[in-house]
Short mmCIF file of C-alpha atoms in Angstrom, two decimals:
data_model
loop_
_atom_site.label_atom_id
_atom_site.label_comp_id
_atom_site.label_asym_id
_atom_site.label_seq_id
_atom_site.Cartn_x
_atom_site.Cartn_y
_atom_site.Cartn_z
CA CYS A 1 38.78 84.37 -70.09
CA PRO A 2 36.47 85.56 -67.28
CA ALA A 3 34.00 88.39 -67.68
CA ALA A 4 35.71 91.74 -67.22
CA GLU A 5 34.60 94.30 -64.67
CA GLU A 6 31.87 96.53 -66.07
CA PRO A 7 33.18 99.89 -67.34
CA VAL A 8 32.75 102.70 -64.80
CA LEU A 9 31.98 106.22 -65.99
CA LEU A 10 34.84 108.35 -64.66
CA ALA A 11 33.92 111.70 -66.17
CA GLU A 12 31.50 113.27 -68.61
CA LEU A 13 32.28 116.57 -70.29
CA LYS A 14 29.52 118.64 -71.85
CA PRO A 15 29.72 121.59 -74.25
CA GLY A 16 29.67 124.92 -72.45
CA ARG A 17 27.40 126.58 -74.99
CA PRO A 18 23.73 125.86 -75.71
CA GLN A 19 22.75 123.71 -78.66
CA ARG A 20 21.86 125.57 -81.85
CA TYR A 21 18.80 123.84 -83.17
CA ASP A 22 18.73 126.06 -86.27
CA TRP A 23 21.81 124.32 -87.67
CA LYS A 24 21.53 120.65 -88.52
CA SER A 25 24.45 118.46 -87.37
CA SER A 26 26.07 121.26 -85.39
CA CYS A 27 26.42 119.77 -81.92
CA GLU A 28 27.55 116.14 -82.37
CA THR A 29 30.87 114.77 -81.13
CA TRP A 30 31.73 112.91 -84.31
CA SER A 31 35.25 112.08 -83.19
CA VAL A 32 37.60 111.99 -80.23
CA ALA A 33 41.35 111.33 -80.19
CA PHE A 34 44.25 110.85 -77.81
CA SER A 35 47.73 111.97 -78.82
CA PRO A 36 50.17 109.06 -79.37
CA ASP A 37 52.00 109.83 -76.10
CA GLY A 38 48.72 110.10 -74.18
CA ALA A 39 49.40 113.68 -73.08
CA TRP A 40 46.51 115.34 -74.94
CA PHE A 41 42.88 114.61 -75.67
CA ALA A 42 41.03 116.19 -78.59
CA TRP A 43 37.26 116.53 -78.44
CA SER A 44 35.17 117.71 -81.38
CA GLN A 45 32.43 119.06 -79.16
CA GLY A 46 30.19 120.39 -81.91
CA HIS A 47 29.55 124.07 -82.67
CA CYS A 48 32.64 124.16 -84.98
CA VAL A 49 34.93 123.87 -81.95
CA VAL A 50 37.67 121.42 -80.95
CA LYS A 51 38.82 121.35 -77.34
CA LEU A 52 42.44 120.29 -76.70
CA ILE A 53 42.58 119.00 -73.15
CA PRO A 54 45.79 118.00 -71.30
CA TRP A 55 45.58 114.44 -69.98
CA PRO A 56 44.98 113.36 -67.28
CA LEU A 57 41.96 115.54 -66.63
CA GLY A 58 42.29 118.24 -63.99
CA GLU A 59 40.13 118.50 -60.90
CA ALA A 60 39.02 121.96 -61.99
CA GLU A 61 37.69 120.53 -65.23
CA LEU A 62 35.80 117.80 -63.46
CA GLY A 63 34.26 120.24 -61.02
CA CYS A 64 33.16 122.95 -63.44
CA LYS A 65 29.58 123.43 -64.49
CA THR A 66 30.03 122.00 -67.98
CA SER A 67 31.28 118.66 -66.73
CA GLU A 68 30.23 116.10 -64.21
CA ARG A 69 31.97 113.14 -62.72
CA LYS A 70 30.69 109.85 -61.44
CA SER A 71 32.94 107.41 -59.65
CA ARG A 72 32.64 104.63 -57.15
CA GLY A 73 34.05 105.75 -53.81
CA SER A 74 37.48 104.22 -53.30
CA LYS A 75 37.79 103.46 -57.02
CA ALA A 76 38.06 107.16 -57.84
CA GLU A 77 41.16 107.95 -59.83
CA THR A 78 43.56 110.67 -58.79
CA TRP A 79 43.71 113.22 -61.56
CA SER A 80 46.47 115.73 -61.98
CA ARG A 81 47.39 118.41 -64.48
CA GLY A 82 50.77 119.54 -65.66
CA ALA A 83 51.72 122.97 -66.91
CA ALA A 84 49.86 122.48 -70.21
CA LYS A 85 46.72 124.56 -70.66
CA GLU A 86 43.47 123.61 -72.34
CA LYS A 87 43.03 125.15 -75.78
CA THR A 88 40.01 125.89 -77.94
CA LEU A 89 40.40 125.63 -81.73
CA GLU A 90 37.78 127.65 -83.58
CA CYS A 91 37.54 125.73 -86.85
CA GLY A 92 34.81 127.80 -88.51
CA GLN A 93 33.04 124.66 -89.76
CA ILE A 94 31.48 121.55 -88.23
CA VAL A 95 34.33 119.18 -87.29
CA TRP A 96 33.92 115.54 -88.32
CA GLY A 97 37.39 113.95 -88.22
CA LEU A 98 40.36 114.27 -85.85
CA ALA A 99 43.87 112.78 -85.91
CA PHE A 100 47.07 113.47 -83.99
CA SER A 101 50.60 112.93 -85.25
CA ALA A 102 54.00 113.38 -83.69
CA TRP A 103 56.08 115.47 -86.08
CA PRO A 104 59.05 113.44 -87.38
CA ALA A 105 62.57 114.02 -86.07
CA ALA A 106 64.73 116.54 -87.89
CA GLU A 107 67.42 115.41 -90.33
CA ASP A 108 70.23 115.61 -87.77
CA GLY A 109 68.41 113.31 -85.37
CA ASP A 110 67.29 116.00 -82.92
CA PRO A 111 63.61 116.09 -82.00
CA ALA A 112 61.68 118.28 -84.39
CA CYS A 113 60.72 120.76 -81.67
CA ALA A 114 64.38 121.28 -80.77
CA VAL A 115 64.93 122.86 -84.19
CA GLY A 116 61.79 124.97 -84.10
CA LEU A 117 59.39 122.59 -85.85
CA PRO A 118 56.12 121.55 -84.23
CA CYS A 119 56.34 118.40 -82.10
CA LEU A 120 52.69 117.43 -82.14
CA VAL A 121 50.02 118.30 -84.70
CA LEU A 122 46.26 117.78 -84.87
CA ALA A 123 44.42 117.47 -88.18
CA THR A 124 40.73 118.41 -88.27
CA GLY A 125 38.38 117.34 -91.08
CA LEU A 126 35.68 119.91 -91.76
CA ASN A 127 32.19 120.19 -93.18
CA ASP A 128 33.28 122.14 -96.28
CA GLY A 129 35.95 119.64 -97.38
CA GLN A 130 38.87 121.52 -95.81
CA ILE A 131 41.44 119.88 -93.55
CA LYS A 132 43.01 122.24 -91.04
CA VAL A 133 46.24 121.14 -89.37
CA TRP A 134 47.11 122.75 -86.03
CA GLU A 135 50.19 122.88 -83.83
CA VAL A 136 49.07 121.50 -80.48
CA GLN A 137 51.50 123.34 -78.17
CA THR A 138 50.57 126.79 -79.45
CA GLY A 139 47.15 126.23 -81.03
CA HIS A 140 48.42 127.87 -84.24
CA LEU A 141 47.04 126.87 -87.64
CA LEU A 142 49.81 125.33 -89.77
CA PHE A 143 48.03 124.28 -92.97
CA SER A 144 44.67 124.36 -94.71
CA LEU A 145 44.53 121.41 -97.10
CA LEU A 146 42.16 121.93 -100.02
CA GLY A 147 40.94 119.28 -102.46
CA HIS A 148 37.93 117.45 -101.07
CA GLN A 149 34.55 118.52 -102.43
CA ASP A 150 32.45 117.46 -99.43
CA VAL A 151 32.62 116.66 -95.69
CA VAL A 152 35.96 115.19 -94.51
CA ARG A 153 34.57 112.40 -92.37
CA ASP A 154 37.75 110.74 -91.05
CA LEU A 155 41.52 111.19 -90.89
CA SER A 156 44.43 108.82 -90.26
CA PHE A 157 48.13 109.62 -89.89
CA ALA A 158 50.78 107.03 -90.70
CA PRO A 159 51.54 105.61 -87.22
CA ASN A 160 55.32 105.50 -87.79
CA GLY A 161 55.65 109.26 -87.36
CA SER A 162 55.99 109.97 -91.07
CA PRO A 163 54.12 113.13 -92.12
CA ILE A 164 51.66 111.23 -94.33
CA LEU A 165 47.97 111.92 -93.70
CA VAL A 166 45.04 110.08 -95.29
CA SER A 167 41.58 111.67 -95.41
CA ALA A 168 38.19 110.07 -96.12
CA SER A 169 35.36 112.17 -97.51
CA ARG A 170 31.74 112.20 -98.52
CA ASP A 171 33.00 113.07 -102.03
CA LYS A 172 33.63 109.27 -102.25
CA THR A 173 37.43 109.63 -102.39
CA LEU A 174 40.38 109.18 -100.07
CA ARG A 175 43.28 111.59 -100.40
CA VAL A 176 46.89 111.24 -99.31
CA TRP A 177 48.76 114.34 -98.11
CA ASP A 178 52.44 114.93 -97.27
CA LEU A 179 52.84 117.51 -94.50
CA SER A 180 56.61 117.61 -94.98
CA ARG A 181 55.93 119.09 -98.43
CA ASN A 182 53.66 121.89 -97.18
CA GLY A 183 50.64 119.61 -97.21
CA ARG A 184 50.96 118.64 -100.86
CA GLN A 185 48.33 116.21 -102.14
CA VAL A 186 50.16 113.02 -103.10
CA GLN A 187 47.34 110.76 -104.31
CA VAL A 188 43.59 110.52 -104.79
CA LEU A 189 42.14 107.04 -104.16
CA SER A 190 38.92 106.35 -106.04
CA GLY A 191 36.90 103.14 -105.85
CA HIS A 192 34.04 103.80 -103.47
CA VAL A 193 30.60 104.62 -104.83
CA GLN A 194 29.19 105.94 -101.53
CA TRP A 195 30.31 108.40 -98.85
CA VAL A 196 33.57 107.27 -97.20
CA TYR A 197 33.06 107.07 -93.43
CA CYS A 198 36.32 105.73 -92.06
CA CYS A 199 39.98 105.20 -92.91
CA SER A 200 42.65 103.38 -90.91
CA ILE A 201 46.35 102.94 -91.67
CA SER A 202 47.90 99.71 -90.37
CA PRO A 203 50.53 100.18 -87.62
CA ASP A 204 53.24 98.78 -89.93
CA CYS A 205 52.16 101.43 -92.49
CA SER A 206 51.81 98.89 -95.30
CA MET A 207 48.01 98.95 -95.68
CA LEU A 208 45.05 101.29 -95.57
CA CYS A 209 41.46 100.17 -94.96
CA SER A 210 38.51 102.34 -95.93
CA ALA A 211 34.82 101.92 -95.16
CA ALA A 212 31.98 103.63 -97.00
CA GLY A 213 28.23 103.21 -97.10
CA GLU A 214 28.78 99.91 -98.93
CA LYS A 215 28.69 96.24 -97.94
CA SER A 216 32.42 95.82 -98.67
CA ALA A 217 35.47 97.53 -97.17
CA LEU A 218 38.45 98.33 -99.39
CA LEU A 219 42.06 97.45 -98.58
CA TRP A 220 44.77 99.57 -100.22
CA SER A 221 48.56 99.39 -100.42
CA MET A 222 50.26 102.31 -98.68
CA ARG A 223 53.34 101.70 -100.84
CA SER A 224 51.78 101.82 -104.30
CA TYR A 225 48.40 103.44 -103.40
CA THR A 226 46.61 100.71 -105.36
CA LEU A 227 43.64 98.57 -104.34
CA ILE A 228 44.70 95.22 -102.84
CA ARG A 229 41.24 93.69 -102.39
CA ARG A 230 37.61 94.16 -101.48
CA LEU A 231 36.55 92.62 -98.18
CA GLU A 232 33.07 91.23 -98.75
CA GLY A 233 30.95 89.64 -96.03
CA HIS A 234 28.75 92.31 -94.44
CA GLN A 235 25.03 92.57 -95.21
CA SER A 236 24.81 96.35 -94.86
CA SER A 237 26.94 99.52 -94.90
CA VAL A 238 30.40 99.23 -93.32
CA VAL A 239 30.99 102.32 -91.18
CA SER A 240 34.11 101.75 -89.07
CA CYS A 241 37.41 99.84 -89.26
CA ASP A 242 40.58 99.38 -87.21
CA PHE A 243 43.81 97.37 -87.36
CA SER A 244 45.25 95.43 -84.44
CA PRO A 245 48.49 96.87 -82.97
CA ASP A 246 50.59 94.24 -84.78
CA SER A 247 48.75 94.77 -88.12
CA ALA A 248 47.84 91.06 -88.23
CA LEU A 249 44.09 91.61 -87.78
CA LEU A 250 41.54 94.03 -89.20
CA VAL A 251 38.05 94.61 -87.81
CA THR A 252 35.14 96.16 -89.66
CA ALA A 253 31.83 97.27 -88.13
CA SER A 254 28.59 97.58 -90.04
CA TYR A 255 24.98 98.68 -89.77
CA ASP A 256 24.19 94.93 -90.03
CA ALA A 257 25.02 94.77 -86.27
CA CYS A 258 28.13 92.65 -86.88
CA VAL A 259 31.86 93.12 -86.48
CA ILE A 260 33.93 90.94 -88.80
CA MET A 261 37.53 90.11 -87.92
CA TRP A 262 39.71 89.63 -91.01
CA ASP A 263 43.19 88.51 -91.88
CA PRO A 264 44.11 91.53 -94.04
CA TYR A 265 46.89 89.63 -95.80
CA THR A 266 44.67 86.79 -97.08
CA GLY A 267 41.24 88.46 -96.98
CA GLU A 268 39.97 85.56 -94.86
CA GLN A 269 37.11 86.09 -92.38
CA LEU A 270 38.35 84.80 -89.02
CA ARG A 271 35.20 85.40 -86.97
CA THR A 272 32.02 87.42 -86.66
CA LEU A 273 30.91 89.21 -83.49
CA ARG A 274 27.13 89.66 -83.47
CA HIS A 275 25.54 92.46 -81.46
CA VAL A 276 22.47 90.73 -80.09
CA PRO A 277 20.07 92.60 -77.80
CA LEU A 278 21.11 92.53 -74.16
CA HIS A 279 17.54 91.63 -73.16
CA SER A 280 16.51 88.63 -75.22
CA MET A 281 12.86 89.11 -74.30
CA LEU A 282 12.73 92.11 -76.63
CA ASP A 283 11.24 91.50 -80.04
CA SER A 284 14.32 90.70 -82.11
CA SER A 285 12.74 91.92 -85.35
CA SER A 286 12.63 95.45 -83.97
CA GLU A 287 16.30 95.35 -82.99
CA ILE A 288 17.76 95.24 -86.49
CA HIS A 289 18.24 98.99 -86.71
CA THR A 290 18.76 99.78 -83.04
CA SER A 291 21.86 97.55 -83.00
CA SER A 292 23.47 99.38 -85.92
CA LEU A 293 27.15 99.81 -85.16
CA ARG A 294 28.83 103.20 -85.11
CA SER A 295 32.44 102.56 -84.12
CA VAL A 296 34.96 99.81 -83.35
CA CYS A 297 38.50 100.07 -81.98
CA PHE A 298 41.28 97.79 -80.74
CA SER A 299 42.81 98.11 -77.29
CA PRO A 300 46.52 99.09 -77.26
CA GLU A 301 47.78 95.59 -76.38
CA GLY A 302 45.50 94.01 -78.98
CA LEU A 303 43.51 91.65 -76.71
CA TYR A 304 40.22 93.58 -76.54
CA LEU A 305 37.82 95.44 -78.81
CA ALA A 306 35.38 98.21 -77.93
CA THR A 307 32.20 98.84 -79.94
CA VAL A 308 29.51 101.51 -79.80
CA ALA A 309 26.07 100.71 -81.24
CA ASP A 310 22.68 102.37 -81.50
CA ASP A 311 21.20 100.03 -78.88
CA ARG A 312 22.65 102.34 -76.21
CA LEU A 313 25.50 100.10 -75.18
CA LEU A 314 29.27 100.31 -75.09
CA ARG A 315 30.54 96.74 -75.39
CA ILE A 316 33.99 95.34 -74.64
CA TRP A 317 35.01 92.09 -76.31
CA ALA A 318 37.91 89.76 -75.57
CA LEU A 319 39.67 88.60 -78.71
CA GLU A 320 39.13 84.88 -77.99
CA LEU A 321 35.41 85.06 -77.15
CA ARG A 322 32.31 85.43 -79.32
CA SER A 323 30.23 87.40 -76.82
CA PRO A 324 31.06 90.62 -74.95
CA VAL A 325 32.88 90.44 -71.62
CA ALA A 326 31.49 93.77 -70.37
CA PHE A 327 28.77 96.32 -71.11
CA ALA A 328 28.06 99.92 -70.16
CA PRO A 329 24.89 101.90 -70.88
CA MET A 330 25.49 104.94 -73.09
CA THR A 331 22.98 106.92 -75.11
CA ASN A 332 23.49 108.24 -78.64
CA GLY A 333 27.10 107.01 -78.93
CA LEU A 334 28.94 107.88 -82.15
CA CYS A 335 32.61 107.06 -81.62
CA CYS A 336 35.04 105.32 -79.27
CA MET A 337 38.79 105.45 -78.75
CA TYR A 338 41.17 103.68 -76.34
CA PHE A 339 43.74 105.60 -74.33
CA PRO A 340 47.11 104.65 -75.92
CA HIS A 341 48.47 103.17 -72.66
CA GLY A 342 45.27 101.26 -71.86
CA GLY A 343 42.85 101.42 -68.95
CA PHE A 344 40.44 104.03 -70.40
CA ILE A 345 38.00 104.41 -73.28
CA ALA A 346 36.67 107.76 -74.51
CA THR A 347 33.29 107.88 -76.25
CA GLY A 348 31.58 110.72 -78.07
CA THR A 349 27.82 111.23 -78.30
CA ARG A 350 25.26 112.81 -80.60
CA ASP A 351 24.53 115.58 -78.09
CA GLY A 352 28.14 116.77 -78.01
CA HIS A 353 29.23 115.06 -74.80
CA VAL A 354 32.37 113.00 -74.25
CA GLN A 355 32.56 110.26 -71.65
CA PHE A 356 35.58 108.54 -70.12
CA TRP A 357 35.20 104.92 -69.01
CA THR A 358 37.42 102.46 -67.20
CA ALA A 359 38.52 99.60 -69.45
CA PRO A 360 39.88 96.19 -68.45
CA ARG A 361 43.58 96.37 -67.70
CA VAL A 362 45.29 93.23 -68.89
CA LEU A 363 48.75 91.78 -68.52
CA SER A 364 49.57 90.22 -71.88
CA SER A 365 50.77 86.63 -71.74
CA LEU A 366 54.31 85.92 -72.91
CA LYS A 367 52.74 83.95 -75.78
CA HIS A 368 50.76 86.97 -76.95
CA LEU A 369 53.76 89.31 -76.57
CA CYS A 370 55.85 86.97 -78.72
CA ARG A 371 53.08 86.72 -81.32
CA LYS A 372 52.71 90.49 -81.38
CA ALA A 373 56.47 91.00 -81.77
CA LEU A 374 56.68 88.50 -84.63
CA ARG A 375 53.55 89.69 -86.43
CA THR A 376 54.77 93.28 -86.36
CA PHE A 377 57.20 92.38 -89.15
CA LEU A 378 55.96 89.03 -90.58
CA THR A 379 52.99 88.74 -92.94
CA THR A 380 50.59 85.78 -92.72
CA TYR A 381 52.26 84.22 -95.75
CA GLN A 382 55.71 84.55 -94.18
CA VAL A 383 54.45 82.86 -90.99
CA LEU A 384 52.90 80.02 -92.99
CA ALA A 385 56.24 79.47 -94.75
CA LEU A 386 58.15 79.03 -91.46
CA PRO A 387 59.40 75.49 -90.64
CA ILE A 388 57.39 75.32 -87.38
CA PRO A 389 54.53 73.09 -86.14
CA ARG A 390 51.05 73.68 -87.56
CA LYS A 391 49.56 74.58 -84.17
CA LEU A 392 52.17 77.29 -83.72
CA LYS A 393 51.34 78.67 -87.16
CA GLU A 394 47.66 78.72 -86.23
CA PHE A 395 48.41 80.63 -83.05
CA LEU A 396 50.65 83.15 -84.82
CA THR A 397 47.98 83.76 -87.48
CA TYR A 398 45.15 84.15 -84.93
CA ARG A 399 43.40 80.98 -86.09
CA THR A 400 43.13 79.33 -82.66
CA PHE A 401 40.00 81.18 -81.51
#
């Protein structure tokens, strides 16, 4: 797999209001999110505000004084904007977590919005433990979910369109909410002894991974809401996690400067991606903390990973390789997210900015497409039980790296 083209910064959006230095943690972009259909982008831009921006970005946005755009001549993208208008959600508290969900279809099979229900919602996790759920089209507040006793750090909707929301909090718990029952709290998951930083529901909706300030990540059943196993292997706090699009792989990122790729079904470590300094002449002993990871995410086709670390680099990794295929310099990065249809990565920074980068566009091989299709509904154990050659089993279980 050849080195990918370096990511190009397409646009950088900056908050339109000055930083308030009197309020600690008020200006960071702790999270960014694209809607599942790719039509909206949510930016927690600090100052208790979330911006809902129609995608693709409009020329007016890129030309205004609070944003700037860098592109390389002929490589400039053509941006356009539909009828949708940008919205500002005043959340009243510092916003830490964001998650979109398409509202499920109505009972009679019509789209939810055809019968007056919201079609797209955005959940926001706040500093005071509240979760506010907004209707995207109108910007109206639908629910305020109460239960957490501290910062709601991360949110994850069930990817199958069911109205189940999982929240991760500094109160050391995860909570499961059902929006179809007026946001009723379904379950409290206890097991972490530190702040919970991240939660991710597998695309097949069978598993939930959570990462706290601990050396192990926890894997939960989304059917019984019980702990399946602890994933132990990191040397420092695990802070971010993500499942591959076919649910066959799980990645965890840690302050130990490593990403570990797991088979979530067996708990096996498949490989470790080490974030070594880009310039080897630097004193490696001083790099331990500057390479601390902040965020990891899978690309939509499942062949790449993106990571953001404190060493001021956005890295892109190919699944088969142990070293990054591309780098981009970025300062104070906190989070990263792929555009659902590929080709772009959004990153958020400590000073409230959001940046949009080009990402390698890849045409999946027929082999990978077949593997992805099979692994979407077959567990590792089911693959291993198939009467097929060993090498094929190794490929289907991602053990041919």
